[in-house]
mmCIF file with all atom_site columns, C-alpha atoms in Angstrom:
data_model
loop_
_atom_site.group_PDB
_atom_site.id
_atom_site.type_symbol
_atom_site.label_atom_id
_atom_site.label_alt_id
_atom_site.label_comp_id
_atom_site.label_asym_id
_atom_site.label_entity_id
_atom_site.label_seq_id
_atom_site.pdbx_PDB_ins_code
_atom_site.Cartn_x
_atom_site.Cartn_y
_atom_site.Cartn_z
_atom_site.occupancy
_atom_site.B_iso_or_equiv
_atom_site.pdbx_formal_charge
_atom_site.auth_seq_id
_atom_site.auth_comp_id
_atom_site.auth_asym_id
_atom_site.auth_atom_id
_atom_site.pdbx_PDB_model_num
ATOM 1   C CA . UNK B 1 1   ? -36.592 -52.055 -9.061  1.00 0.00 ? 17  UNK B CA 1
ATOM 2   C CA . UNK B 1 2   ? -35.580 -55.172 -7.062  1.00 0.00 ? 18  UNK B CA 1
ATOM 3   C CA . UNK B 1 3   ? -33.751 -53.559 -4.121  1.00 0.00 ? 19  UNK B CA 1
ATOM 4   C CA . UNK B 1 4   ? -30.387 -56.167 -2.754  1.00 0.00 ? 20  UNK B CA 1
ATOM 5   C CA . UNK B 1 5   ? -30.197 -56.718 1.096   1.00 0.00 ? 21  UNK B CA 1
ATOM 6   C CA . UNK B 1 6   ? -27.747 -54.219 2.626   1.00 0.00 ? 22  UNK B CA 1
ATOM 7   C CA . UNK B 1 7   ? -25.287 -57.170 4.040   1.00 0.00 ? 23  UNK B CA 1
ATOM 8   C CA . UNK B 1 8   ? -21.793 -57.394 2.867   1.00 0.00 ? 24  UNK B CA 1
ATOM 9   C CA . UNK B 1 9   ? -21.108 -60.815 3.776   1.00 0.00 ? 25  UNK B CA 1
ATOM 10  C CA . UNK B 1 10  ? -22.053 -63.914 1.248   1.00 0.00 ? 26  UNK B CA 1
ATOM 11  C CA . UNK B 1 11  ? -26.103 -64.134 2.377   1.00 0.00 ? 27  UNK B CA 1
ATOM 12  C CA . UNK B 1 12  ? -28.726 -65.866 0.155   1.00 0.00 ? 28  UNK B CA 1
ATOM 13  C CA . UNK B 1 13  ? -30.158 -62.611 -0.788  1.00 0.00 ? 29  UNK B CA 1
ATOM 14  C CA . UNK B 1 14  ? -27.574 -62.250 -3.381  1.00 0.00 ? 30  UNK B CA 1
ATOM 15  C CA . UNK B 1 15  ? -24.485 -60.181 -1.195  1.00 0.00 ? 31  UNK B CA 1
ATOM 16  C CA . UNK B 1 16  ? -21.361 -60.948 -2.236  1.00 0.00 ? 32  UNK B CA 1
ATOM 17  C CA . UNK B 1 17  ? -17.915 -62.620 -0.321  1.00 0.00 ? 33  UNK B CA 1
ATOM 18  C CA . UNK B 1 18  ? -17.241 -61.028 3.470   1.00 0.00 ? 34  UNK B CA 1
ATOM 19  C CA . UNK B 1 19  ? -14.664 -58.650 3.018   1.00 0.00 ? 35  UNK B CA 1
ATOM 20  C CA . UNK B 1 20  ? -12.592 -57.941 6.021   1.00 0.00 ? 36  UNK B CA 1
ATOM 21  C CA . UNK B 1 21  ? -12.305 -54.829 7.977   1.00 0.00 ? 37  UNK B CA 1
ATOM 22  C CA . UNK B 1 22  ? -8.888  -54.028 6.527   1.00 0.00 ? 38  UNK B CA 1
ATOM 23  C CA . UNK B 1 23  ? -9.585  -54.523 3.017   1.00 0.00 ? 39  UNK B CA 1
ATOM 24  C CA . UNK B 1 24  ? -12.730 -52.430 3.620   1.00 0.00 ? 40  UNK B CA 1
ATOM 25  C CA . UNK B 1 25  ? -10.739 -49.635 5.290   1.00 0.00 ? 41  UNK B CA 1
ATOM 26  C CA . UNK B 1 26  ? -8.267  -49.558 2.446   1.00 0.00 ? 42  UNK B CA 1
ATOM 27  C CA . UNK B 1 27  ? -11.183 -49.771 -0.238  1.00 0.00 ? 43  UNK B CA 1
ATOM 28  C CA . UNK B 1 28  ? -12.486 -46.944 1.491   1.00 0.00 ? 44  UNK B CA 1
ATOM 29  C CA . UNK B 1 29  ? -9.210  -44.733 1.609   1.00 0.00 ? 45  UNK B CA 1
ATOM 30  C CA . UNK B 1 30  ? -8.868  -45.879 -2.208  1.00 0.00 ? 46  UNK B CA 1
ATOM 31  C CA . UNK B 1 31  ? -12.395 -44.312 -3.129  1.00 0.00 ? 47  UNK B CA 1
ATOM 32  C CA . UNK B 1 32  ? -12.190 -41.396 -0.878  1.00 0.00 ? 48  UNK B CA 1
ATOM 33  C CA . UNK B 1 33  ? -8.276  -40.564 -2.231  1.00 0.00 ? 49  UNK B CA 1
ATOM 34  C CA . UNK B 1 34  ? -9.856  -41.134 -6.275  1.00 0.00 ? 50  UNK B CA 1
ATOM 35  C CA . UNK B 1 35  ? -12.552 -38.316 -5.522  1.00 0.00 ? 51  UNK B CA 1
ATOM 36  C CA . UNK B 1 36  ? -10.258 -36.041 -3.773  1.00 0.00 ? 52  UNK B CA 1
ATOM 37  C CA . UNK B 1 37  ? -7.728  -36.702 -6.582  1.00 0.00 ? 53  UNK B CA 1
ATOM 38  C CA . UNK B 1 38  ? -10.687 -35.621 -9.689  1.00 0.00 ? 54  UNK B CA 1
ATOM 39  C CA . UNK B 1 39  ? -11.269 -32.612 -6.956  1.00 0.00 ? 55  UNK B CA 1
ATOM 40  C CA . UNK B 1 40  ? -7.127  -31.680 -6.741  1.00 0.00 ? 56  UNK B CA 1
ATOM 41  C CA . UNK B 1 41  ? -6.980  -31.654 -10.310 1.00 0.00 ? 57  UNK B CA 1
ATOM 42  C CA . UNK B 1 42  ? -9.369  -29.671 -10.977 1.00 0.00 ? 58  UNK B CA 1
ATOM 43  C CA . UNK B 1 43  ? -8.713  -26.860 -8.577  1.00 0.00 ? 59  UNK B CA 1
ATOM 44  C CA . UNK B 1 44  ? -5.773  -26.207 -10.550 1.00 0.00 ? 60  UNK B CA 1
ATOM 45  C CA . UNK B 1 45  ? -7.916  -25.161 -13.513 1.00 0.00 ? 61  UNK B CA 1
ATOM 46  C CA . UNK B 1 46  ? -10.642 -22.823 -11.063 1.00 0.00 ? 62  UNK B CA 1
ATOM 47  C CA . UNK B 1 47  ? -7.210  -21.422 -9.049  1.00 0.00 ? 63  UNK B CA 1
ATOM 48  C CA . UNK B 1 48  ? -5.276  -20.283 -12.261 1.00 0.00 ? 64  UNK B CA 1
ATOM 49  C CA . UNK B 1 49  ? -8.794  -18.839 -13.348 1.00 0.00 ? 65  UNK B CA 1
ATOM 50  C CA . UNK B 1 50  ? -11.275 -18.053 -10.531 1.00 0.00 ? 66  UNK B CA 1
ATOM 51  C CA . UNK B 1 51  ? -9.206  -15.142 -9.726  1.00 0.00 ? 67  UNK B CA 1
ATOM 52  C CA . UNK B 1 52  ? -8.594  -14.186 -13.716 1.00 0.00 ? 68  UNK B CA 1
ATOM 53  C CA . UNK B 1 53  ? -10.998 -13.830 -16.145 1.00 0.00 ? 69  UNK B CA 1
ATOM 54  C CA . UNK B 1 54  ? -13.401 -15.378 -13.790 1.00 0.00 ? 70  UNK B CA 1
ATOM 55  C CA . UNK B 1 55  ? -13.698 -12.189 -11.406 1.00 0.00 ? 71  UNK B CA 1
ATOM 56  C CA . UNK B 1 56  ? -14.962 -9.723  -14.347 1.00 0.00 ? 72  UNK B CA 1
ATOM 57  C CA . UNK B 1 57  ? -17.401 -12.285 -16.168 1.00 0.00 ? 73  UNK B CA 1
ATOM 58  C CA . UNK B 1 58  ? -21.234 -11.571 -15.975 1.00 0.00 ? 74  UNK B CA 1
ATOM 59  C CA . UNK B 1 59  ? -22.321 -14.473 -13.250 1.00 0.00 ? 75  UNK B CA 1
ATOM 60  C CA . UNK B 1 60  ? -25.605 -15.541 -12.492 1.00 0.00 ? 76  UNK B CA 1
ATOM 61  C CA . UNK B 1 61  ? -27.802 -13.711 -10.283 1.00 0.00 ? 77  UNK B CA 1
ATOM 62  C CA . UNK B 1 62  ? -28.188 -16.621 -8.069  1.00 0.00 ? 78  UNK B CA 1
ATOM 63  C CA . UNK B 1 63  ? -24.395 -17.668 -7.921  1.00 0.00 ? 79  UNK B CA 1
ATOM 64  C CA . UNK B 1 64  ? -23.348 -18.192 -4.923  1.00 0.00 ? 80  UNK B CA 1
ATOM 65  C CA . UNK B 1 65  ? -19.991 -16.674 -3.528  1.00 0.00 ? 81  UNK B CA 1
ATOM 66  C CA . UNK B 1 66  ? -16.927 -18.325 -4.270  1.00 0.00 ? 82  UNK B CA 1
ATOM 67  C CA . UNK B 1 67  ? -16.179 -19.394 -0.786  1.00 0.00 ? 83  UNK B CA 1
ATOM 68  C CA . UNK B 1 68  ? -18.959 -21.662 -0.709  1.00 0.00 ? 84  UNK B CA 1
ATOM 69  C CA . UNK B 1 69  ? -17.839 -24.213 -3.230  1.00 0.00 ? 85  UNK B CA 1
ATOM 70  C CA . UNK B 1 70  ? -14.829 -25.461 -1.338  1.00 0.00 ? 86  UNK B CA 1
ATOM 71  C CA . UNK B 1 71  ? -16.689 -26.966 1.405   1.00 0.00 ? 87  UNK B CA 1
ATOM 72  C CA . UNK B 1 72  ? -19.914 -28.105 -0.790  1.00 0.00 ? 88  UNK B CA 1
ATOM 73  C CA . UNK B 1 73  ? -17.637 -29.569 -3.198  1.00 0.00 ? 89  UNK B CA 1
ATOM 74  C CA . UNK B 1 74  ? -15.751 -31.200 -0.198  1.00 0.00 ? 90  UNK B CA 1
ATOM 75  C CA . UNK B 1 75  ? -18.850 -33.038 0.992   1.00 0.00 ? 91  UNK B CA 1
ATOM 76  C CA . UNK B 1 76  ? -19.849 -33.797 -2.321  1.00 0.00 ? 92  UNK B CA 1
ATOM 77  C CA . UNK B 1 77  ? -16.801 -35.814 -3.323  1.00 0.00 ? 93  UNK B CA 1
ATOM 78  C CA . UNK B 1 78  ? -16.829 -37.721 0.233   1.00 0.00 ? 94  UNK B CA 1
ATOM 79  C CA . UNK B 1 79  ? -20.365 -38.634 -0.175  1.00 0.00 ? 95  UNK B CA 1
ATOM 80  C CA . UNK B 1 80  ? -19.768 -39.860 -3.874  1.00 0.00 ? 96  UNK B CA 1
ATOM 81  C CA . UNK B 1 81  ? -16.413 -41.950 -2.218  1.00 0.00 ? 97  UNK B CA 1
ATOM 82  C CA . UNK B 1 82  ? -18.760 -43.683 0.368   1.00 0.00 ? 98  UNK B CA 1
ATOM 83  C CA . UNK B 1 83  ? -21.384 -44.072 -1.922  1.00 0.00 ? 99  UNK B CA 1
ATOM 84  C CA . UNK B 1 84  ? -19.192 -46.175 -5.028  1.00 0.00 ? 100 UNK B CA 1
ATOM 85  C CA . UNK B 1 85  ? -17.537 -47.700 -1.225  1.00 0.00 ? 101 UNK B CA 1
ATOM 86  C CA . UNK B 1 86  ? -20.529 -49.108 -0.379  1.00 0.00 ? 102 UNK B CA 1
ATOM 87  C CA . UNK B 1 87  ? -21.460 -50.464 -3.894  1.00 0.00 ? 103 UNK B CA 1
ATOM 88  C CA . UNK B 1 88  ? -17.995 -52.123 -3.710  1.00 0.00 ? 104 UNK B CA 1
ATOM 89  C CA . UNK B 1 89  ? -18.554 -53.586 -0.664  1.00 0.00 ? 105 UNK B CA 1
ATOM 90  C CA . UNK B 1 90  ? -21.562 -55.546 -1.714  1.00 0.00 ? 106 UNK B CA 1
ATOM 91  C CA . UNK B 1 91  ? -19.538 -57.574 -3.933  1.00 0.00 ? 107 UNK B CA 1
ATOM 92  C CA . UNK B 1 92  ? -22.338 -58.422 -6.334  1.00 0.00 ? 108 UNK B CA 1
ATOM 93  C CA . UNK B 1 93  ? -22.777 -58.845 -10.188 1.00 0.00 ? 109 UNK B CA 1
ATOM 94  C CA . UNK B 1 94  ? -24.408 -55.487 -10.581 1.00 0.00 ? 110 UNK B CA 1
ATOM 95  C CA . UNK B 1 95  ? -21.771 -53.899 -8.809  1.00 0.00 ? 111 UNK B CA 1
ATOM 96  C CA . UNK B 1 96  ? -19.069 -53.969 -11.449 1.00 0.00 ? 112 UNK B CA 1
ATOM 97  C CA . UNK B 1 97  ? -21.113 -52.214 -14.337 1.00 0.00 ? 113 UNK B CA 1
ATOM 98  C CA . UNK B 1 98  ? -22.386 -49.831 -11.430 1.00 0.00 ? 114 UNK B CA 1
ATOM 99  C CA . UNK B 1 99  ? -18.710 -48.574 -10.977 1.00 0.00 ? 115 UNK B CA 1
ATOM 100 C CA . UNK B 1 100 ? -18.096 -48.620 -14.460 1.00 0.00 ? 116 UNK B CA 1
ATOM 101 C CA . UNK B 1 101 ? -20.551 -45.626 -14.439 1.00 0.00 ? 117 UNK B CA 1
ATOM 102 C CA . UNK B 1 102 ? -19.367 -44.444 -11.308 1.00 0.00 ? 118 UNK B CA 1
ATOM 103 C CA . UNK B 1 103 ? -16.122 -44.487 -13.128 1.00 0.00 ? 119 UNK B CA 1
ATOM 104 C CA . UNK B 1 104 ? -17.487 -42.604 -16.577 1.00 0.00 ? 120 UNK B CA 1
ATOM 105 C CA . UNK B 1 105 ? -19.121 -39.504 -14.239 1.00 0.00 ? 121 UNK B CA 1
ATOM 106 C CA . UNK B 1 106 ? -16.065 -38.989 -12.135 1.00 0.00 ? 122 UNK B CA 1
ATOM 107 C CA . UNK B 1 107 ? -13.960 -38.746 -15.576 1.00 0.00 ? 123 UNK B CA 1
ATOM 108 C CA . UNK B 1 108 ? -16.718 -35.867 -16.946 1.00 0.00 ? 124 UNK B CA 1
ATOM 109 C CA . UNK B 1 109 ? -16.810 -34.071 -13.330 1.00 0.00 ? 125 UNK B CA 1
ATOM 110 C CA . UNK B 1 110 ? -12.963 -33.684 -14.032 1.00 0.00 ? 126 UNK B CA 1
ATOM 111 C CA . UNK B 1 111 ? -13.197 -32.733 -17.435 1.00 0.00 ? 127 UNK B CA 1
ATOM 112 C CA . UNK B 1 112 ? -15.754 -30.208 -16.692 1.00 0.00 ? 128 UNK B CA 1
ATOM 113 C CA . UNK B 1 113 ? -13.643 -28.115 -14.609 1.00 0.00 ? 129 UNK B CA 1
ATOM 114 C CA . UNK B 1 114 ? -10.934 -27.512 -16.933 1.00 0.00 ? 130 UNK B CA 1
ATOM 115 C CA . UNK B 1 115 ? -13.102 -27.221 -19.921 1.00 0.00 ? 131 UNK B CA 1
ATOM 116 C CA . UNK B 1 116 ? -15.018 -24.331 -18.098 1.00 0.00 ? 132 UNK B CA 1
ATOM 117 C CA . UNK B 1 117 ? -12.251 -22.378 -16.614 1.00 0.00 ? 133 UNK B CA 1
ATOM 118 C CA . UNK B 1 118 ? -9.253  -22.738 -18.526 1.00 0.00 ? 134 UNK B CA 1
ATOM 119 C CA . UNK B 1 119 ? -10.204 -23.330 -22.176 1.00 0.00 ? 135 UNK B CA 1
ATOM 120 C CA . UNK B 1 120 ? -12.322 -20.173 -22.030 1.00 0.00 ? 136 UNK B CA 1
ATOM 121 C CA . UNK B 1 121 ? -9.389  -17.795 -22.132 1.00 0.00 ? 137 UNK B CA 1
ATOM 122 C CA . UNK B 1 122 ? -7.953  -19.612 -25.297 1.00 0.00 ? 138 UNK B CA 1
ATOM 123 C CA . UNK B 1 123 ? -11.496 -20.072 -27.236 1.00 0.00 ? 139 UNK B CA 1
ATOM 124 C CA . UNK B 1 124 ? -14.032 -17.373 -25.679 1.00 0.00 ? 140 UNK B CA 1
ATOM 125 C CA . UNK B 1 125 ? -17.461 -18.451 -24.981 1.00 0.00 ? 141 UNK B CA 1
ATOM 126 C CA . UNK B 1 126 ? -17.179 -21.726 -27.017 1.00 0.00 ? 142 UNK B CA 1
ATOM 127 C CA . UNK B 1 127 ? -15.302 -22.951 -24.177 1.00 0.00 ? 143 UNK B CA 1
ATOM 128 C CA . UNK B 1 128 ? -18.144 -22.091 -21.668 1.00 0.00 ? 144 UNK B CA 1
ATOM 129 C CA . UNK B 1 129 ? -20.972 -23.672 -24.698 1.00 0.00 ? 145 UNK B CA 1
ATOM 130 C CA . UNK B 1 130 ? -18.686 -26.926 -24.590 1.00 0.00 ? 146 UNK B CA 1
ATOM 131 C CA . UNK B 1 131 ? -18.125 -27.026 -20.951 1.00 0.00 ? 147 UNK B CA 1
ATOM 132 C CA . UNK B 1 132 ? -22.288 -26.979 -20.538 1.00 0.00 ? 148 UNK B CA 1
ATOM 133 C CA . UNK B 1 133 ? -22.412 -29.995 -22.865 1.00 0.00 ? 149 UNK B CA 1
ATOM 134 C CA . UNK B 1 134 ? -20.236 -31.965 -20.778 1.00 0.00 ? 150 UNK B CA 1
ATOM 135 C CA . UNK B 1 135 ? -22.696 -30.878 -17.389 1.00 0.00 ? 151 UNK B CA 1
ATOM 136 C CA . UNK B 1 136 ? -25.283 -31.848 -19.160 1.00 0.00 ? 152 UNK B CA 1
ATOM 137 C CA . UNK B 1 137 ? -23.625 -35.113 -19.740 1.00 0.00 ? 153 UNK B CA 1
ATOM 138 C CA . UNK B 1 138 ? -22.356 -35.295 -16.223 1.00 0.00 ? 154 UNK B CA 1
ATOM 139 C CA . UNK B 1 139 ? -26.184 -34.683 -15.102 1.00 0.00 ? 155 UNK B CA 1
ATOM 140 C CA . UNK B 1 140 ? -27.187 -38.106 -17.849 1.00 0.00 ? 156 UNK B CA 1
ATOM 141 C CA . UNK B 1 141 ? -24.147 -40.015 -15.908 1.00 0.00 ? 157 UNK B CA 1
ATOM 142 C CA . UNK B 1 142 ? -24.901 -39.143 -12.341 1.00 0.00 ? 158 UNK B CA 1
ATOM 143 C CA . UNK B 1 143 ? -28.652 -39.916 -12.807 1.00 0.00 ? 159 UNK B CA 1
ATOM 144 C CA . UNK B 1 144 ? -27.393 -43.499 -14.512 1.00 0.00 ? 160 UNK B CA 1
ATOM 145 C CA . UNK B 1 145 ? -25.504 -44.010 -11.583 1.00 0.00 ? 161 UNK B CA 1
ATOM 146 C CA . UNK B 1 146 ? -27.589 -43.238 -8.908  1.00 0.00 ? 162 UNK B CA 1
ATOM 147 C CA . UNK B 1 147 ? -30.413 -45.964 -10.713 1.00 0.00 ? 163 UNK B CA 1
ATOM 148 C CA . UNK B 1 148 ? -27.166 -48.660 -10.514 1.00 0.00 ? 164 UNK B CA 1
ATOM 149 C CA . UNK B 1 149 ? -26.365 -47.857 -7.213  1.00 0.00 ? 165 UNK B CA 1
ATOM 150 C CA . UNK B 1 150 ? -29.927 -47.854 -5.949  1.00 0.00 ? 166 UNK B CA 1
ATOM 151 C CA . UNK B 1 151 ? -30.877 -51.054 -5.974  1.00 0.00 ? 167 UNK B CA 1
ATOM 152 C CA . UNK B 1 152 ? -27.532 -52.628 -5.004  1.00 0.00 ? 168 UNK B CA 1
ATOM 153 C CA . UNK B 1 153 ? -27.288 -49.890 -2.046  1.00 0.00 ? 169 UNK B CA 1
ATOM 154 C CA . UNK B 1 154 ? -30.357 -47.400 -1.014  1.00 0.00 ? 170 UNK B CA 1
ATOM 155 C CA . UNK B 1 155 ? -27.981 -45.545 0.708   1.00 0.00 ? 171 UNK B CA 1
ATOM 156 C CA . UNK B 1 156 ? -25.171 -45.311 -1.848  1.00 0.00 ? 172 UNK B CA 1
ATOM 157 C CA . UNK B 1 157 ? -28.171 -43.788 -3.915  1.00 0.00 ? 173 UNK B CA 1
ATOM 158 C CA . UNK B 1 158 ? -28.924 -41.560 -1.550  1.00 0.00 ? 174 UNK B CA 1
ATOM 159 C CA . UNK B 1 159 ? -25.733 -39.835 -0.959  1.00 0.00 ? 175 UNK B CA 1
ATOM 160 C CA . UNK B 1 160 ? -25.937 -39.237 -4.597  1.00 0.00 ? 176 UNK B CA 1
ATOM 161 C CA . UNK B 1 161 ? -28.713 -36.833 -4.565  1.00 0.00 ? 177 UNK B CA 1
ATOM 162 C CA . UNK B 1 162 ? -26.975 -33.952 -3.373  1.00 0.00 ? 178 UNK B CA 1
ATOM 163 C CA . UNK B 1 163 ? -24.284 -34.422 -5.955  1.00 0.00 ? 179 UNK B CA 1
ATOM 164 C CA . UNK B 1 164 ? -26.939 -34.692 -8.758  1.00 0.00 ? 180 UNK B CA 1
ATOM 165 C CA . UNK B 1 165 ? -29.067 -31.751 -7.188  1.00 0.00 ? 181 UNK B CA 1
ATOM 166 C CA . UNK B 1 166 ? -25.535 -29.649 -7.276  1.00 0.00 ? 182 UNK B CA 1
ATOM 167 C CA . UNK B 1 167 ? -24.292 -30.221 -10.885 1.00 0.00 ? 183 UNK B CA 1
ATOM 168 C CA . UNK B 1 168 ? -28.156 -29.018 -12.030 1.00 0.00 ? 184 UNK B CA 1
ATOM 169 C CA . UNK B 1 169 ? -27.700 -26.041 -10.232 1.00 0.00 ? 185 UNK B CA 1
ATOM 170 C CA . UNK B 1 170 ? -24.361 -25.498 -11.631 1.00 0.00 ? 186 UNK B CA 1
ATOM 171 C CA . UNK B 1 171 ? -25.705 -26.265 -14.964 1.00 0.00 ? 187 UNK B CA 1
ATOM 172 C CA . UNK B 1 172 ? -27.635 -23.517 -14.526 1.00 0.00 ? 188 UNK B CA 1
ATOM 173 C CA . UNK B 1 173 ? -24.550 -20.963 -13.682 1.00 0.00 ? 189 UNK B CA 1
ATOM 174 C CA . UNK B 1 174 ? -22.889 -22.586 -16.574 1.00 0.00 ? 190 UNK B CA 1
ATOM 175 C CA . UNK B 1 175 ? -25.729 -21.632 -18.859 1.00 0.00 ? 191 UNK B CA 1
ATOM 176 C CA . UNK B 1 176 ? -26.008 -18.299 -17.665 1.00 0.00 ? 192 UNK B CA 1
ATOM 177 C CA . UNK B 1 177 ? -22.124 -17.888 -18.300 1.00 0.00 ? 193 UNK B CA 1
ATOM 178 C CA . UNK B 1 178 ? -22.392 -18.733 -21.823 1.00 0.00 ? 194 UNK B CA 1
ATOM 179 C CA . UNK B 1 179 ? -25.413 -17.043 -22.809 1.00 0.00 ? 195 UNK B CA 1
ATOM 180 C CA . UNK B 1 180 ? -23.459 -13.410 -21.298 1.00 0.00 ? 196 UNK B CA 1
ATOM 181 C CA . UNK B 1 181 ? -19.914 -13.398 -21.562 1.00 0.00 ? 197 UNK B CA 1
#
């Protein structure tokens, strides 16, 4: 895996056009107001349920307490904001289809939500069964994403791992949801 020089002005190692500070700012703000957007949305679906159905279901062992998501989920979404920033930034031929993936995994973290919480009062454990086929695809996406980013950005790639390392642990809630309730 070639890895692309870190600068964001146009260099000979491949970086694409300087972008200014302003642009970059606003960039920034764009990225960072998409993830908290995906994360808005989908409260909606884990506040209408979280305190519904979600309080008597048989949880995992492991799961942590509710609290804890707020903030992990937090950092998560600013990390995956600076990460698809700093892809951007680079301005270079791979970035595009990098984003494009970037793109696809933010659209199955906010269908997960939903799919998991609020479907499963309407269809029962199916619900829970479809919402682990769509982590599982969110895992496939994040992992695709983190090998684009890598090379255009180590650090972009980087800031990725916690996400990835958090959606297998939730996988693994998920499962344990819809194998006992």
């Amino acid at each position: 895996m070639k890895l692309l020089p870190e600068e964001s002005s146009h260099a000979p190692g491949g970086a694409g056009p300087k972008r200014g500070p302003g642009v970059q700012a606003i960039a920034l703000l764009l990225f960072l107001a998409a993830s908290y957007l995906v994360a808005w949305l989908g409260a909606f679906s884990t506040m209408a349920n979280v305190d519904g159905w979600y309080v008597d279901a048989d949880k995992a062992p492991w799961s942590p307490p509710n609290w804890l998501f707020g903030p992990v989920w937090t950092f998560l979404y600013t990390a995956m904001a600076v990460a698809a920033w700093l892809v951007w930034r680079r301005g270079v031929p791979a970035s595009r289809p990098a984003l494009v993936t970037y793109g696809i995994q933010l659209f199955l973290n906010l269908l997960w939500t939903p799919t998991f919480f609020s479907l499963y009062p309407v269809m029962g454990t199916a619900a829970l069964w479809l919402a682990f086929a769509v982590i599982l695809s969110l895992i496939v996406a994040v992992t695709f994403t983190v090998v684009r980013f890598g090379p255009i950005s180590r650090l972009a790639g980087l800031l990725l791992l916690p996400y990835i390392t958090w959606i297998v642990f939730a996988s693994s809630l998920n499962l344990w949801a819809a194998l006992n309730n």
